[in-house]
Amino acid sequence: MTDIIQLLPDHVANQIAAGEVVQRPASVVKELLENAIDAEASEIKLIIKDAGKTLVQVIDNGKGMSVTDARLCFERHATSKIKSAEDLFQLNTKGFRGEALASIAAIAHVELKTKRPDDELGTAIEIEGSKVTSQEVTVTPTGTSVAVKNLFFNIPARRNFLKSDTVELRHITDEFHRVALAHPSIAFAFYHNGSELFNVPQENYRQRVVHIFGAKTNEKLVPVEEETEVLKISGFVGKPEYSKKTKSEQFFFVNQRFIKSPYLNHALSSAFEGLLKDGYHPSYFLNLTVDPKSIDINIHPTKTEIKFDDEHTLYAILRSAVKHSLGQFNIAPVLDFEQQSSFDTPYNYKDKVATAPKIEVDRSFNPFADDKPIERKQSSFQRTAFKQAPTASWESLYVGLESKGNGSDDDFSQVTFESDSKTASVFDENSVETTKTTFQLQQKYIVSTLKSGMLVIDQNRAHQRILYENFLKHITIKEATSQQLLFPLQLHFTPNETKIIEELKEDLEHTGFVFSELNNKEVTITGVPIGVPESEVSIILEQLISDVENDVPDASFSAADLLAKSMAKSLAIKNGQTLNGTEQEHMVNSLFACKEPNVSPTNRPTFITMAVEDIEKKFM
Ligand code: ADP
Ligand code: MG
């Protein structure tokens, strides 16, 4: 008998190892960003093309590498970060396995440029599928640039397995958020296909959270600070009234490393007990600092799970610190975002002296000067006639406001929309009149006048509501029109994911989907609901799957409801989309023809109204 065991050639071993480290472009993003941080960079740029399928590049201004190191870093188990097994218990760096670059180089085209601060010239290396194709001396700024092109070029199966650009970009953005949140003292910029998605300077933690999650976040944040012998906590939790149905704003960082911990998450939920509505999750952005010796981060290849020596104590401290902060917040005024010093501790506001607001007045401003010309120039202020007869909901909407009206609202009553029905011309673009009825604000809101005030509609939420009711209707009456695809659409999923689709298959069919094949790896679709573009199909299903996965099914769980919500979310007009006058009106009319126009499918307000008195008050 001959021997049959063989050692795998290096490039094969590397490819196999790569599968563990690199699942998708976002994994490359994570590894490269972490390397840049370990290199003590203060500025990091992330450049992505085609959701990372064509290019993932990270440029840092860190300590760079020598010629030898530049060559060695692509070897497996090449790391500068640990020298012996004991070092594993003292880790202060993100990486330590020394396999990220080797793995990435095994399955992509990699271009490395690097220079140390004291070197005159740097090194450029190109490597394809583990083979070095070029190495030269080069002029390059201090720091390192790693460009990873054509990911999985030599493993077509993996490449085909990648999801739509939208989904892959979402994974990348998630990674970016995690890294950027963990390191507010590093400036980050993030570009996708040439456009800037994020650009955050070196700043404090509160500013970082607000820069990433939007200016509105500022008022939601309640500071949490606690320092004990075993654990230091600092960061923020969201006020209970801003809690979310998803867990998308839950961040634990342990020693500046993003981690997932169901156990610590439970500590948070219990601190919020009694403050949250059913099915809502608290937001939190918490940094925990512990002795590196007391944790083991080596238990999971992608390193988002962690083992603590003394979980029970951490749980108790965390829970009580958060409870304490929540108890304080309702007496604390909203902190001024610019006042950096007040961010550090939640309780020092008492000593602050109130400063008078600075108001700058343009004394030369004449409100009547060129009123008209300005109006005409603003093309986004598309004003069209609004003559749709009000539905019952409309009427009830302004009945309430009307009672508050007083005699001085003459100007407003002139532009009140007419209640006579001339519906025929509503959707005719040519019939644009000068009556001011709706216009779009910041490509996000539709503003309209009411008899006694103003109506502001959130276009995305409103459209979600409209689509949601529409889908729900089709699902429940079990009839929908389907549009046949010219070529069957074949989509690949994991067995878990196909199981979810399988469970929802019947409901999906009622919306108009037609499945010709559904096994544990792939789904073939031959028909889609009318109005759903083919390009959106995979996005809808991805969204649906992630919603099912994230929305822990509770008592009120209904597959049909979830499906309708999910599809509405995927297909609704996004913020940032310009709507013409006809579209704006159509939106307003359809919204108020809904059963529950007031809230989005996820229970958030779809519009707000402002009575004239409230506006008047603001001028006092
Ligand atoms: P690990 O981070 O686990 O050590 P990697 O494969 O990610 O393994 O990197 C290998 C080595 O290459 C690192 O230990 C480090 O010495 C070097 N290196 C990688 N990226 C950079 C960078 N951006 N700047 C400086 N050195 C780097
Ligand atoms: Mg690394």
XYZ file of C-alpha atoms and ligand atoms in Angstrom:
648
model
C 0.000 0.000 0.000
C 1.309 3.428 -0.870
C 1.085 6.371 1.483
C -1.799 8.647 0.722
C -1.277 11.654 2.987
C 0.237 14.722 1.313
C 1.102 18.148 2.615
C -0.939 20.797 0.875
C 1.096 23.210 -1.225
C 1.429 26.627 0.426
C -0.836 28.492 -1.960
C -3.626 25.998 -1.387
C -3.176 26.192 2.383
C -3.257 29.980 2.133
C -6.453 29.886 0.111
C -8.082 27.666 2.667
C -6.917 29.860 5.533
C -8.157 32.865 3.592
C -11.671 31.488 3.708
C -11.640 31.843 7.466
C -10.326 35.373 7.551
C -11.930 36.819 4.448
C -15.585 36.125 3.965
C -16.414 39.276 2.053
C -14.969 42.689 1.180
C -15.923 43.950 4.626
C -13.503 41.452 6.189
C -10.667 42.996 4.176
C -11.765 46.437 5.298
C -11.674 45.339 8.918
C -8.217 43.769 8.707
C -6.655 46.684 6.843
C -8.163 49.304 9.135
C -6.965 47.389 12.166
C -3.452 47.134 10.780
C -3.422 50.894 10.206
C -4.499 51.464 13.803
C -1.883 49.053 15.113
C 0.651 51.076 13.100
C -0.319 54.100 15.225
C -1.740 56.131 12.378
C -3.549 59.368 13.196
C -5.243 59.622 9.806
C -6.783 56.765 7.885
C -8.446 56.793 4.473
C -10.674 54.034 3.208
C -11.319 53.924 -0.517
C -13.820 51.478 -1.948
C -14.941 50.706 -5.486
C -17.987 48.609 -6.332
C -18.690 47.726 -2.734
C -15.169 46.386 -2.401
C -15.469 43.842 -5.202
C -13.077 45.840 -7.395
C -11.064 47.741 -4.811
C -10.529 48.063 -1.091
C -7.732 50.462 -0.269
C -6.557 51.731 3.091
C -4.013 54.519 3.357
C -2.507 55.400 6.713
C 0.144 57.767 8.034
C 1.470 55.241 10.526
C 4.895 53.862 11.153
C 5.340 52.020 7.861
C 7.538 49.000 7.201
C 11.132 48.296 6.249
C 11.869 46.565 2.925
C 12.224 43.219 4.638
C 9.080 43.644 6.692
C 7.172 44.717 3.603
C 8.099 41.433 2.024
C 7.609 39.352 5.150
C 4.209 40.690 6.078
C 2.623 38.518 3.384
C 3.991 35.303 4.877
C 1.650 33.238 6.972
C 2.111 33.682 10.723
C 4.156 36.789 10.039
C 3.395 39.256 12.789
C 5.305 41.907 14.658
C 2.761 41.873 17.426
C 3.471 38.775 19.488
C 6.669 36.864 19.946
C 5.597 34.140 22.333
C 2.402 32.511 23.475
C 2.504 34.516 26.723
C 2.136 37.750 24.770
C -1.348 36.603 23.907
C -2.412 37.521 27.421
C -1.098 41.069 27.208
C -2.572 42.111 23.912
C -2.831 45.777 23.186
C -3.042 45.433 19.444
C -5.883 44.393 17.162
C -3.970 41.851 15.151
C -1.725 39.089 16.387
C -2.403 36.081 14.217
C -0.261 37.276 11.372
C -2.497 35.744 8.765
C -4.598 38.601 7.437
C -2.243 39.898 4.770
C -1.152 36.383 3.769
C -4.772 35.370 3.378
C -5.749 38.462 1.449
C -2.746 38.127 -0.869
C -3.769 34.539 -1.614
C -7.101 35.540 -3.096
C -6.637 38.992 -4.582
C -4.247 41.351 -6.354
C -2.520 43.360 -3.658
C -0.429 46.503 -4.072
C 1.505 47.625 -1.029
C 3.368 50.900 -0.673
C 5.058 51.705 2.562
C 7.679 53.988 4.089
C 8.945 54.539 7.608
C 9.240 58.123 8.883
C 13.045 58.122 8.866
C 13.496 56.482 5.480
C 13.974 58.559 2.398
C 12.408 56.090 0.017
C 9.747 53.488 0.446
C 8.932 50.053 -0.929
C 6.293 49.048 -3.462
C 5.283 45.414 -3.769
C 2.693 43.758 -5.971
C 1.471 40.299 -5.224
C -1.159 38.163 -6.953
C -2.488 34.941 -5.557
C 0.473 34.725 -3.140
C 3.037 35.315 -5.923
C 5.140 38.462 -5.781
C 5.034 39.976 -9.256
C 7.005 43.126 -8.619
C 9.047 44.819 -5.927
C 10.725 48.184 -6.233
C 11.998 51.174 -4.381
C 9.548 54.030 -4.637
C 8.762 57.572 -3.598
C 5.789 57.437 -1.262
C 4.569 59.364 1.784
C 5.304 58.060 5.274
C 2.872 55.357 6.211
C 1.306 52.483 4.365
C -1.137 52.060 1.533
C -2.604 48.640 0.842
C -4.801 48.280 -2.228
C -6.709 45.026 -2.574
C -8.097 44.533 -6.061
C -10.299 41.898 -7.629
C -11.107 40.017 -4.480
C -11.615 36.258 -5.002
C -10.318 36.555 -8.589
C -9.049 32.964 -8.336
C -12.029 31.536 -6.448
C -15.020 32.198 -8.710
C -17.332 30.293 -6.385
C -16.591 32.748 -3.600
C -16.945 35.682 -5.911
C -20.351 34.545 -7.088
C -21.371 34.127 -3.515
C -20.972 37.836 -2.851
C -24.196 39.719 -2.351
C -25.454 42.789 -4.153
C -23.379 45.959 -3.890
C -25.931 47.431 -1.524
C -25.567 44.560 0.890
C -21.778 44.354 0.676
C -21.499 48.098 1.145
C -23.700 47.841 4.210
C -21.315 45.294 5.708
C -18.384 47.578 4.926
C -20.139 50.550 6.470
C -20.854 48.500 9.586
C -17.173 47.648 9.942
C -16.198 51.239 9.317
C -18.631 52.448 11.998
C -17.226 50.024 14.514
C -13.629 50.979 13.905
C -14.313 54.714 13.677
C -16.364 54.649 16.879
C -13.670 52.792 18.758
C -11.031 55.367 17.774
C -12.311 58.932 17.966
C -8.762 60.234 18.257
C -8.018 59.063 14.730
C -9.329 60.990 11.716
C -11.117 58.823 9.147
C -12.310 59.403 5.617
C -14.347 56.899 3.627
C -15.012 57.097 -0.121
C -17.158 54.844 -2.274
C -16.969 55.053 -6.077
C -15.484 58.510 -5.801
C -17.993 60.007 -3.436
C -17.262 60.809 0.162
C -19.410 58.896 2.623
C -17.680 59.962 5.830
C -14.991 62.385 6.777
C -14.465 62.695 10.508
C -11.674 64.647 12.168
C -9.862 63.778 15.377
C -12.492 64.528 17.984
C -14.019 63.460 21.265
C -16.280 60.462 21.627
C -19.542 62.337 21.727
C -18.671 64.185 18.544
C -17.699 60.933 16.881
C -20.994 59.277 17.745
C -22.886 62.302 16.482
C -20.837 62.514 13.276
C -21.534 58.914 12.493
C -25.171 58.682 13.468
C -26.283 62.203 12.582
C -26.738 65.519 14.335
C -30.051 64.454 15.815
C -28.261 61.867 17.910
C -26.781 64.538 20.159
C -29.920 65.125 22.125
C -30.529 61.420 22.594
C -27.316 60.668 24.409
C -27.047 60.113 28.122
C -23.456 59.936 29.348
C -22.365 56.906 31.339
C -19.153 57.085 33.332
C -17.942 54.663 35.964
C -14.575 53.605 37.188
C -13.935 50.664 39.454
C -10.922 48.502 40.077
C -11.853 45.908 37.509
C -13.706 47.943 34.949
C -13.852 51.429 33.524
C -16.984 52.366 31.585
C -17.382 55.442 29.477
C -19.751 56.334 26.715
C -23.417 56.893 26.153
C -26.764 55.227 26.208
C -29.746 56.505 24.233
C -32.656 57.980 26.119
C -35.440 55.411 26.391
C -37.831 57.376 24.173
C -35.367 57.047 21.307
C -35.071 53.296 21.575
C -35.247 51.356 18.346
C -36.976 48.304 16.998
C -33.663 47.093 15.648
C -30.410 46.551 17.417
C -28.509 48.692 14.970
C -27.252 51.155 17.573
C -25.768 48.788 20.082
C -22.037 49.017 20.491
C -19.761 47.553 23.100
C -16.065 48.161 22.770
C -13.715 46.321 25.055
C -10.257 47.867 25.098
C -11.190 49.633 21.864
C -12.281 46.480 20.125
C -15.868 46.022 18.958
C -17.420 42.967 20.551
C -20.752 41.224 20.636
C -21.855 40.017 24.005
C -25.382 38.755 24.545
C -24.619 38.583 28.245
C -23.593 42.222 28.644
C -26.404 43.214 26.327
C -28.694 41.618 28.826
C -27.221 43.820 31.557
C -28.195 46.830 29.459
C -31.708 45.598 28.801
C -32.209 45.008 32.475
C -30.987 48.534 33.291
C -33.646 49.822 30.898
C -36.313 47.580 32.344
C -39.656 49.285 32.620
C -38.508 52.170 30.429
C -38.911 50.577 27.029
C -41.933 49.563 25.055
C -42.175 45.905 24.156
C -40.033 44.980 21.211
C -37.814 48.046 21.495
C -34.094 47.932 22.096
C -31.907 50.457 23.842
C -29.170 52.288 21.930
C -25.752 52.246 23.502
C -22.213 53.222 22.649
C -20.124 51.988 25.539
C -16.390 51.669 25.967
C -15.267 49.181 28.556
C -11.668 49.117 29.667
C -10.427 46.023 31.470
C -7.066 44.484 32.186
C -6.031 42.685 28.973
C -5.074 39.700 31.126
C -8.670 39.276 32.225
C -10.027 38.618 28.749
C -9.558 36.043 26.052
C -10.239 37.364 22.588
C -8.740 34.406 20.860
C -11.812 32.233 20.906
C -13.330 33.352 17.635
C -11.603 33.718 14.257
C -13.259 37.007 13.439
C -12.664 38.198 16.953
C -15.988 39.801 17.792
C -16.636 37.485 20.690
C -14.750 37.621 23.898
C -14.431 35.720 27.159
C -14.230 37.621 30.428
C -12.756 36.155 33.590
C -15.368 37.695 35.821
C -18.517 38.213 33.818
C -20.830 38.466 36.802
C -19.065 41.450 38.296
C -18.928 43.247 34.950
C -22.625 42.593 34.499
C -23.483 44.107 37.870
C -21.284 47.182 37.474
C -22.537 47.862 33.993
C -26.148 47.533 34.955
C -25.900 49.827 37.935
C -23.839 52.470 36.094
C -26.394 52.660 33.310
C -29.303 52.755 35.732
C -27.657 55.568 37.606
C -27.132 57.626 34.460
C -30.691 57.055 33.307
C -31.906 58.291 36.657
C -30.015 61.521 36.141
C -30.860 62.307 32.577
C -34.315 63.768 32.889
C -33.090 66.579 35.070
C -30.052 67.242 32.918
C -30.408 69.824 30.155
C -29.317 68.846 26.668
C -25.614 69.447 26.583
C -24.257 71.805 24.021
C -22.411 69.906 21.372
C -19.690 72.525 21.081
C -18.940 72.603 24.785
C -16.405 69.857 24.815
C -15.539 70.111 28.490
C -19.012 69.167 29.538
C -18.860 65.838 27.767
C -16.577 64.181 30.173
C -18.884 63.907 33.084
C -22.630 63.935 33.153
C -22.940 65.788 36.385
C -20.938 68.950 36.030
C -23.576 70.978 34.265
C -24.650 72.551 37.531
C -21.546 74.685 37.633
C -22.011 76.019 34.157
C -23.006 79.637 33.770
C -25.679 80.168 31.183
C -24.541 82.231 28.222
C -26.850 84.375 26.150
C -27.410 82.952 22.667
C -25.549 84.817 19.989
C -27.873 85.938 17.242
C -26.508 87.575 14.175
C -28.819 89.953 12.429
C -28.409 90.925 8.823
C -29.511 94.527 9.064
C -29.556 95.094 5.361
C -32.009 92.307 4.798
C -35.265 93.449 3.296
C -37.830 90.716 3.167
C -39.727 92.423 0.364
C -36.802 93.308 -1.858
C -36.520 90.511 -4.419
C -39.021 88.112 -3.184
C -40.237 86.929 -6.551
C -36.972 86.402 -8.434
C -35.584 84.314 -5.599
C -38.628 82.145 -5.651
C -38.247 81.451 -9.297
C -34.590 80.596 -9.005
C -35.152 77.908 -6.431
C -35.896 75.026 -8.668
C -36.385 72.576 -5.859
C -39.305 74.600 -4.628
C -41.617 72.992 -7.046
C -44.982 74.450 -6.504
C -47.898 72.930 -8.187
C -51.587 73.101 -7.775
C -52.984 70.842 -5.176
C -56.559 70.190 -5.848
C -57.167 66.676 -4.711
C -60.348 66.373 -2.729
C -59.431 65.705 0.840
C -60.077 62.241 2.126
C -61.706 61.635 5.434
C -58.298 61.473 7.107
C -57.355 64.802 5.668
C -60.436 66.379 7.037
C -59.918 65.009 10.472
C -56.375 66.270 10.321
C -57.231 69.865 10.001
C -60.459 69.852 11.900
C -58.410 69.575 15.044
C -56.166 72.414 14.086
C -58.951 74.589 12.835
C -60.493 75.030 16.233
C -57.317 76.663 17.354
C -57.323 79.128 14.467
C -57.826 82.832 15.048
C -58.688 85.769 12.862
C -55.158 86.783 12.086
C -54.336 83.935 9.769
C -55.577 85.662 6.659
C -52.394 85.058 4.746
C -52.565 81.401 5.425
C -56.174 80.971 4.460
C -55.314 82.249 1.006
C -53.031 79.357 0.363
C -55.173 76.772 2.060
C -55.727 73.933 -0.296
C -59.101 73.889 -1.885
C -61.609 71.345 -0.834
C -63.539 71.236 -4.056
C -62.851 68.192 -6.140
C -61.145 68.675 -9.451
C -59.239 65.461 -9.245
C -58.817 65.040 -12.967
C -55.956 67.495 -13.320
C -54.025 66.491 -10.261
C -51.518 64.266 -11.974
C -51.056 66.396 -15.010
C -47.634 67.963 -14.956
C -48.617 70.604 -17.495
C -51.203 72.143 -15.300
C -48.666 73.740 -13.022
C -50.125 76.768 -11.383
C -48.531 79.258 -9.111
C -50.561 78.358 -6.047
C -48.167 77.327 -3.314
C -49.228 73.986 -2.012
C -46.386 71.518 -1.731
C -42.667 71.765 -2.019
C -39.750 69.589 -1.150
C -37.310 70.518 1.566
C -33.762 69.133 1.541
C -34.940 66.302 -0.702
C -36.308 64.776 2.438
C -39.525 66.448 3.474
C -42.640 67.447 1.633
C -44.023 70.644 3.042
C -47.611 71.663 2.508
C -49.997 74.192 3.918
C -52.951 73.425 6.096
C -55.888 75.601 6.865
C -54.353 76.646 10.118
C -50.705 75.939 9.761
C -48.108 73.827 8.129
C -47.651 70.163 7.367
C -44.258 68.520 7.034
C -44.124 64.975 5.702
C -41.121 62.691 5.912
C -41.026 61.340 2.352
C -39.320 58.072 3.137
C -41.532 57.126 6.057
C -44.670 58.228 4.265
C -43.837 56.118 1.263
C -43.077 53.157 3.500
C -46.530 53.487 5.014
C -48.174 53.631 1.589
C -46.289 50.625 0.249
C -46.727 48.700 3.461
C -50.499 48.945 3.442
C -50.528 48.093 -0.206
C -48.402 44.962 0.218
C -50.282 43.894 3.296
C -53.528 44.132 1.401
C -52.210 41.927 -1.390
C -50.852 39.380 1.032
C -54.039 39.115 3.047
C -56.463 38.988 0.158
C -54.028 36.539 -1.433
C -54.107 37.987 -4.862
C -51.470 39.976 -6.554
C -50.348 40.471 -10.077
C -47.006 39.126 -10.972
C -44.704 40.220 -13.703
C -42.810 37.478 -15.466
C -39.057 37.785 -15.796
C -37.473 37.334 -19.206
C -34.725 35.199 -17.685
C -35.110 33.367 -14.404
C -33.182 35.033 -11.634
C -30.888 32.755 -9.695
C -29.809 33.903 -6.238
C -27.455 32.239 -3.808
C -27.989 32.065 -0.097
C -26.757 30.176 2.915
C -28.905 27.279 4.116
C -30.100 29.416 7.020
C -31.175 32.139 4.690
C -33.013 29.862 2.308
C -34.858 28.449 5.275
C -36.191 31.876 6.072
C -37.317 32.343 2.479
C -38.917 28.932 2.535
C -40.925 29.905 5.604
C -42.119 33.072 3.934
C -42.597 31.517 0.512
C -46.358 31.456 0.577
C -46.651 35.064 1.673
C -44.049 36.088 -0.855
C -46.108 34.415 -3.560
C -49.121 36.396 -2.509
C -47.238 39.590 -3.201
C -46.393 38.381 -6.700
C -43.158 36.418 -6.384
C -42.961 33.188 -8.376
C -40.350 30.630 -7.362
C -39.335 27.844 -9.708
C -36.644 26.383 -7.475
C -35.887 26.669 -3.791
C -33.273 24.398 -2.298
C -30.865 24.978 0.545
C -28.346 26.869 -1.559
C -30.196 28.745 -4.182
C -33.433 30.317 -5.106
C -34.670 30.716 -8.647
C -37.275 33.337 -9.281
C -39.334 33.592 -12.451
C -41.811 36.281 -11.456
C -41.781 39.359 -9.265
C -44.483 41.676 -7.927
C -45.589 44.327 -10.405
C -43.556 47.470 -9.969
C -40.578 45.770 -8.375
C -37.503 46.256 -10.551
C -35.514 43.100 -11.153
C -32.407 44.766 -9.778
C -34.126 45.231 -6.432
C -35.139 41.628 -5.958
C -31.987 40.434 -4.248
C -31.909 43.532 -2.078
C -35.464 42.915 -0.962
C -34.752 39.333 -0.054
C -31.526 40.259 1.751
C -33.378 42.910 3.686
C -36.127 40.498 4.513
C -33.694 37.894 5.766
C -31.814 40.359 7.895
C -35.076 41.702 9.300
C -36.197 38.227 10.245
C -32.809 37.548 11.799
C -32.719 40.802 13.725
C -36.318 41.023 14.739
C -36.473 38.385 17.405
C -39.892 36.939 16.701
C -42.203 37.857 19.541
C -45.846 37.128 20.222
C -47.011 39.683 17.706
C -44.753 38.215 15.036
C -46.514 37.781 11.761
C -44.669 36.735 8.683
C -46.989 38.701 6.426
C -46.511 41.847 8.432
C -42.768 41.512 8.490
C -42.643 40.854 4.784
C -44.762 43.882 3.999
C -42.616 46.042 6.267
C -39.424 44.766 4.819
C -40.487 45.233 1.212
C -41.789 48.683 1.997
C -38.466 49.557 3.554
C -36.501 48.332 0.538
C -38.644 49.969 -2.087
C -39.651 53.245 -0.475
C -38.342 56.458 -1.945
C -35.218 57.367 -0.043
C -34.211 60.636 1.461
C -32.110 62.575 -0.982
C -34.386 61.798 -3.909
C -35.888 64.760 -5.687
C -39.626 64.537 -6.256
C -41.440 66.628 -8.800
C -44.674 68.394 -7.995
C -46.860 65.589 -9.251
C -44.976 63.027 -7.237
C -45.168 65.134 -4.117
C -48.902 65.464 -4.415
C -49.374 61.861 -5.207
C -47.440 61.044 -2.069
C -49.545 63.353 0.086
C -52.791 62.001 -1.308
C -51.794 58.376 -1.024
C -50.544 58.845 2.496
C -53.783 60.280 3.721
C -55.722 57.573 1.944
C -53.957 55.067 4.221
C -55.605 53.465 7.184
C -52.957 54.716 9.551
C -51.297 57.671 7.904
C -49.778 59.026 11.105
C -47.030 56.511 11.570
C -44.575 54.548 9.461
C -44.740 50.754 9.518
C -42.111 50.885 12.260
C -44.263 53.214 14.298
C -42.473 56.437 13.736
C -44.258 59.662 12.851
C -44.763 60.169 9.116
C -45.598 63.838 9.393
C -45.743 66.699 11.811
C -48.016 69.711 11.801
C -47.315 73.131 13.120
C -50.205 75.437 13.980
C -49.960 79.104 13.076
C -49.993 79.990 16.758
C -46.899 77.900 17.259
C -45.213 79.668 14.395
C -46.319 83.000 15.810
C -44.900 82.081 19.168
C -41.532 81.580 17.591
C -41.572 85.167 16.366
C -42.270 86.584 19.800
P -1.251 40.798 12.315
O -1.953 42.132 12.220
O -2.091 39.773 12.948
O 0.120 40.908 12.889
P -1.285 40.950 9.443
O -1.185 39.895 8.402
O -2.508 41.771 9.466
O -1.058 40.254 10.836
O -0.026 41.892 9.315
C 1.266 41.338 9.365
C 2.273 42.353 9.817
O 2.469 43.335 8.823
C 1.876 43.128 11.054
O 2.211 42.438 12.245
C 2.672 44.420 10.898
O 3.978 44.263 11.390
C 2.755 44.583 9.387
N 1.757 45.553 8.901
C 0.585 45.252 8.324
N -0.108 46.375 7.985
C 0.673 47.409 8.359
C 0.512 48.855 8.268
N -0.584 49.424 7.768
N 1.534 49.609 8.752
C 2.652 49.034 9.279
N 2.837 47.707 9.385
C 1.868 46.888 8.931
Mg -3.629 42.517 11.132
